[in-house]
Coordinates of C-alpha atoms and ligand atoms in Angstrom, one line a residue:
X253 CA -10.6 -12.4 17.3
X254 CA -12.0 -9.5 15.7
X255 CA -9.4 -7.2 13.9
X256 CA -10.1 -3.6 15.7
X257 CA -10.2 -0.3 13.4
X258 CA -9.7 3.1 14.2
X259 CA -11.9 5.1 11.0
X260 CA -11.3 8.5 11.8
X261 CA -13.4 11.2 9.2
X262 CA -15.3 14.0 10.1
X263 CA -18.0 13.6 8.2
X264 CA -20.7 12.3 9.7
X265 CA -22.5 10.4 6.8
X266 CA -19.2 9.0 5.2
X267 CA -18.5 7.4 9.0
X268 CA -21.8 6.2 9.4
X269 CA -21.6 4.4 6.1
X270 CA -18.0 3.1 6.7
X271 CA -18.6 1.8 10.4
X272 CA -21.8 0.0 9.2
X273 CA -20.0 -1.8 6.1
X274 CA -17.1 -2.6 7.7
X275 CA -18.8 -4.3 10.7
X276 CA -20.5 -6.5 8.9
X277 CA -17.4 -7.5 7.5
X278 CA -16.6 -8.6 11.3
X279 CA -14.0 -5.3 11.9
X280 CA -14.8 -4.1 15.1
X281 CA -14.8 -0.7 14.6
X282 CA -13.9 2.4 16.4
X283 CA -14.6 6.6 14.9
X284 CA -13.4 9.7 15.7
X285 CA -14.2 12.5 14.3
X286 CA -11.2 15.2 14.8
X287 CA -7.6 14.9 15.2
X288 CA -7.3 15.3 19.2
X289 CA -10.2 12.7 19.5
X290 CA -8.2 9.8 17.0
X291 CA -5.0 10.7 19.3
X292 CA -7.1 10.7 22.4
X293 CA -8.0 7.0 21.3
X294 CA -4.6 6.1 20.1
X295 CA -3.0 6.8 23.6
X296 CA -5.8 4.8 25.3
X297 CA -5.9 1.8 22.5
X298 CA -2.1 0.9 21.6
X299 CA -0.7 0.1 25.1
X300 CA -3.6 -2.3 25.9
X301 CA -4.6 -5.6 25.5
X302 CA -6.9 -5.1 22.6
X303 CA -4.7 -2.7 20.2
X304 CA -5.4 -1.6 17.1
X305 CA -4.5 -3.3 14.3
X306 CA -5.7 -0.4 11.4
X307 CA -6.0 3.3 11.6
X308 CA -7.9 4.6 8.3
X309 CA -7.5 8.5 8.0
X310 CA -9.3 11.3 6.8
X311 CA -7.0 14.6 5.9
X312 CA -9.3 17.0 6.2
X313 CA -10.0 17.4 9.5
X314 CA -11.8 20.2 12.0
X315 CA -9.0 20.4 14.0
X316 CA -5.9 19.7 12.3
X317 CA -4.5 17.8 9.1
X318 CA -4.0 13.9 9.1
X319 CA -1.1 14.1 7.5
X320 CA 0.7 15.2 11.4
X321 CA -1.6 12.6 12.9
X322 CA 0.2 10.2 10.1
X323 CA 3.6 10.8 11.2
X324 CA 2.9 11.1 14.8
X325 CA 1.3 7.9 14.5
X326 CA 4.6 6.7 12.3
X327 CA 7.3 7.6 15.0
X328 CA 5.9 5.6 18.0
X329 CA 3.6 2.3 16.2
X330 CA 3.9 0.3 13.4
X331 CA 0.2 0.2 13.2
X332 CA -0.6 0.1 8.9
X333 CA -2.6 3.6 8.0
X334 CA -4.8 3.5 5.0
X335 CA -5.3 7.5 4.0
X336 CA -8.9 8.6 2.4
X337 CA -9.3 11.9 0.8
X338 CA -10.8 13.9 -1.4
X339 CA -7.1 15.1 -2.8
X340 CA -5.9 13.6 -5.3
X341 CA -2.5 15.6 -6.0
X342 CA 0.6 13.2 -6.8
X343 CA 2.9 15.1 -5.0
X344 CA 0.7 14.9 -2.0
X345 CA 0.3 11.1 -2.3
X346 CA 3.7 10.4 -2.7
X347 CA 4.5 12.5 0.1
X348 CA 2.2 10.7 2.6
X349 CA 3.2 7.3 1.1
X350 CA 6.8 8.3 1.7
X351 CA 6.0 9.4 5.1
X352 CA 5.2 5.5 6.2
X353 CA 1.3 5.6 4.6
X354 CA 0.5 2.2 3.2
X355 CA -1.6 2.9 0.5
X356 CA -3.9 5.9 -0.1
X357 CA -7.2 5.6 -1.3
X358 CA -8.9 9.1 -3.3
X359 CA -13.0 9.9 -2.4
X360 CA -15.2 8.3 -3.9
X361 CA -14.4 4.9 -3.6
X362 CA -16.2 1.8 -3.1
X363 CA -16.3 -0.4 -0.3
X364 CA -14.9 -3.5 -2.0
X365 CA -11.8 -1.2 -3.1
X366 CA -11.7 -0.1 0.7
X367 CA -11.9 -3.7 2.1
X368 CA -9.7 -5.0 -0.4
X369 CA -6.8 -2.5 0.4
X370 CA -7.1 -2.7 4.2
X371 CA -6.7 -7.0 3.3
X372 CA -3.6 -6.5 1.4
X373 CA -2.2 -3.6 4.4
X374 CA -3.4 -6.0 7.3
X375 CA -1.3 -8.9 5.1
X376 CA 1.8 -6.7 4.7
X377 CA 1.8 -5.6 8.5
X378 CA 1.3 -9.4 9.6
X379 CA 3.7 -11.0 7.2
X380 CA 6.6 -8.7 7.7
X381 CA 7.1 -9.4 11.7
X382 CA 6.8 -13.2 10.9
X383 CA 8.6 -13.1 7.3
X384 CA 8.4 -10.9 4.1
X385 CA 6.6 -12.4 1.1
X386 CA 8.4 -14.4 -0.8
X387 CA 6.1 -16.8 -3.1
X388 CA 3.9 -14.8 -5.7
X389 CA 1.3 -16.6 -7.8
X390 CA -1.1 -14.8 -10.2
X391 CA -2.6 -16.2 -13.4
X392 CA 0.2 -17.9 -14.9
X393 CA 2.8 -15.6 -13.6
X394 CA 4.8 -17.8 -10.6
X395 CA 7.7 -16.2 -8.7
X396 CA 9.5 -17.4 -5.7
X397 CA 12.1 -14.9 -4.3
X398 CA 13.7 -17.6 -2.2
X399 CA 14.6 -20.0 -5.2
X400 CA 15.1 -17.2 -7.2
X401 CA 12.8 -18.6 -9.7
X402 CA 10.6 -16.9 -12.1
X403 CA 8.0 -18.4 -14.4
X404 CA 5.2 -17.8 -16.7
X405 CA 2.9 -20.9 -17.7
X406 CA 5.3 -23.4 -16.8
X407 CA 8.8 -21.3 -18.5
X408 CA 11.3 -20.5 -17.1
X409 CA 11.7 -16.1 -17.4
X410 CA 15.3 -15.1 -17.4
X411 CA 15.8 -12.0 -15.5
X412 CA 18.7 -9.3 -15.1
X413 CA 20.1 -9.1 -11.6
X414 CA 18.4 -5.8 -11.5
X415 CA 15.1 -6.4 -13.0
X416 CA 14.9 -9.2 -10.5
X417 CA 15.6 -7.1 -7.6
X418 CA 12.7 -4.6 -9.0
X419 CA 10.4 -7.4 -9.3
X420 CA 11.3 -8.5 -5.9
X421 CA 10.6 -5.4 -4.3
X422 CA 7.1 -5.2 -5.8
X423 CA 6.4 -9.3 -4.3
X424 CA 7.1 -8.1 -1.1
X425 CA 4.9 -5.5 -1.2
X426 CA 2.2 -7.1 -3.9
X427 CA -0.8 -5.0 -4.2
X428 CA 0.1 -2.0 -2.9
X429 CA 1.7 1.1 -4.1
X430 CA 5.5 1.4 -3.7
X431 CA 6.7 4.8 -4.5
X432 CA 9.2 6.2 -7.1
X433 CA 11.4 6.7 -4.6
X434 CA 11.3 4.0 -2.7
X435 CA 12.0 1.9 -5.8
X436 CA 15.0 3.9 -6.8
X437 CA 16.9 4.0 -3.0
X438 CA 15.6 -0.1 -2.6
X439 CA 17.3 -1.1 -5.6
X440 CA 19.4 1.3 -6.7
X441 CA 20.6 3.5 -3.8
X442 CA 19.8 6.6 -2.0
X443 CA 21.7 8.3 -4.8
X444 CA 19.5 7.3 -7.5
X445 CA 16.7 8.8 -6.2
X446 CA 16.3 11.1 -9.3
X447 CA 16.7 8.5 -11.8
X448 CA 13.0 8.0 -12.7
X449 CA 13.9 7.0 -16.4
X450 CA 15.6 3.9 -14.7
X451 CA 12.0 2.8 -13.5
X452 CA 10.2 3.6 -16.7
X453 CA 12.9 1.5 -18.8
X454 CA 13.0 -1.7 -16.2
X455 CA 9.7 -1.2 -16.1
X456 CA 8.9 -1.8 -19.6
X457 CA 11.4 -4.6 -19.9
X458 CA 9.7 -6.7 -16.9
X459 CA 6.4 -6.3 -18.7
X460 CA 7.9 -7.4 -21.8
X461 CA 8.7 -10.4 -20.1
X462 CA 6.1 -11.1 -17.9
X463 CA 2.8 -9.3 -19.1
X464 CA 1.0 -11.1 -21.7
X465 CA 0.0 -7.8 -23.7
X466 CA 3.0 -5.3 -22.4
X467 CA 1.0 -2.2 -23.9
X468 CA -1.9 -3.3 -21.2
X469 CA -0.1 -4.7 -18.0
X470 CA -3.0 -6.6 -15.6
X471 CA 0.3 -7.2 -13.4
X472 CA 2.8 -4.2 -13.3
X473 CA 0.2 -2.1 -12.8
X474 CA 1.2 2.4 -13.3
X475 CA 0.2 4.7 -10.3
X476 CA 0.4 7.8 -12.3
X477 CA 3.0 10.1 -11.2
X478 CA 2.9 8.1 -7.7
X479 CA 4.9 4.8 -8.1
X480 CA 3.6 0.9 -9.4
X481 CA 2.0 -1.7 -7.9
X482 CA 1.5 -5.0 -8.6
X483 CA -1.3 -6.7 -8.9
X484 CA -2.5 -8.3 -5.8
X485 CA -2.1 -12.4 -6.1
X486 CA -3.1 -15.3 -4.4
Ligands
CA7 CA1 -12.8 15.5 6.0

């Protein structure tokens, strides 16, 4: 069955262009173009048979800002919400990706980075009510959180008990964006919340061990002032 998406963006042109792309990628797709018209849909969509499985959100909108339709959305569905805007400020972006976002995508874009992130939120969603990810594959990196095993063309990688649990944390949410701070409460605590430097010095030691040229990580990939992300696998 098709997967049905909610694309809601006021401008009309942007719409036009998303609706058309991603129905021929076999979305069935649904637009609004205001805040009280997404929510309008929302009420009508999520209790029935057919609900929706992907809400992509404009903030700028006539009537309102997405970031309350975001955590209206948040208190009462798990539905994944991909944000698209024209703002590009880090504190904004980590706000919204705090605020249950699942990734956050800044205008212009292209389609293939759209479709690529709404894959990876559509996996997340899915996977996490049957189980979390746990097997990672990607070039000749090989991890498998269950066995506890890391390796990198065959070899064994020795990890600290806390660079594992960092690298574990990324796995289950490979290729999107996990926050500063929701790196530092995961697998630290709450309290560490403004130890960045502990991120920045695991950091460089899990590339060290992982990345074949640390000073250019393809894997452990930076979202500048935002969080990391890695690299989507297979
Ligand atoms: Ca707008």
């Amino acid at each position: 069955m098709a997967l049905h998406v909610l694309l809601v963006e006021d401008d009309r042109e942007l719409r036009r262009t998303l609706r058309d792309a991603l129905t021929v990628e076999g979305y069935e797709v649904q637009v609004s173009g205001s805040a009280a018209d997404a929510n309008a849909v929302l009420k009508h969509a999520m209790p029935s048979l057919t609900p929706l499985d992907l809400l992509i959100l404009d903030l700028g909108l006539p009537d309102g800002d997405g970031a309350d339709l975001l955590h209206s959305v948040r208190s009462k569905y798990k539905l994944p919400v991909l944000i698209i805007s024209a703002r590009h400020d880090e504190d904004n972006k980590v706000h919204l990706l705090d605020a249950g976002a699942d990734d956050y995508l800044v205008k212009p874009f292209s389609i293939n980075e759209l479709l690529a992130r709404m894959r990876v939120s559509l996996r997340h969603r899915g996977t996490t009510v049957q189980a979390a990810q746990t097997v990672y594959q990607c070039h000749s990196l090989h991890i498998d959180l269950a066995k506890h095993e890391v390796s990198k063309a065959g070899e064994a990688v020795h990890l600290t008990p806390t660079e594992f649990k960092l690298l574990a944390r990324l796995v289950r949410q490979a290729g999107q964006v996990v926050t500063h701070r929701q790196l530092l409460v995961d697998v630290w605590g709450a309290e560490f919340v403004q130890h960045t430097h502990y991120l920045r010095l695991y950091m460089a030691q899990l590339r060290a061990k992982l990345e074949d040229n640390p000073t250019e990580p393809q894997l452990l990939l930076t979202e500048p002032g935002v969080g990391y992300r890695l690299f989507e696998g297979v």
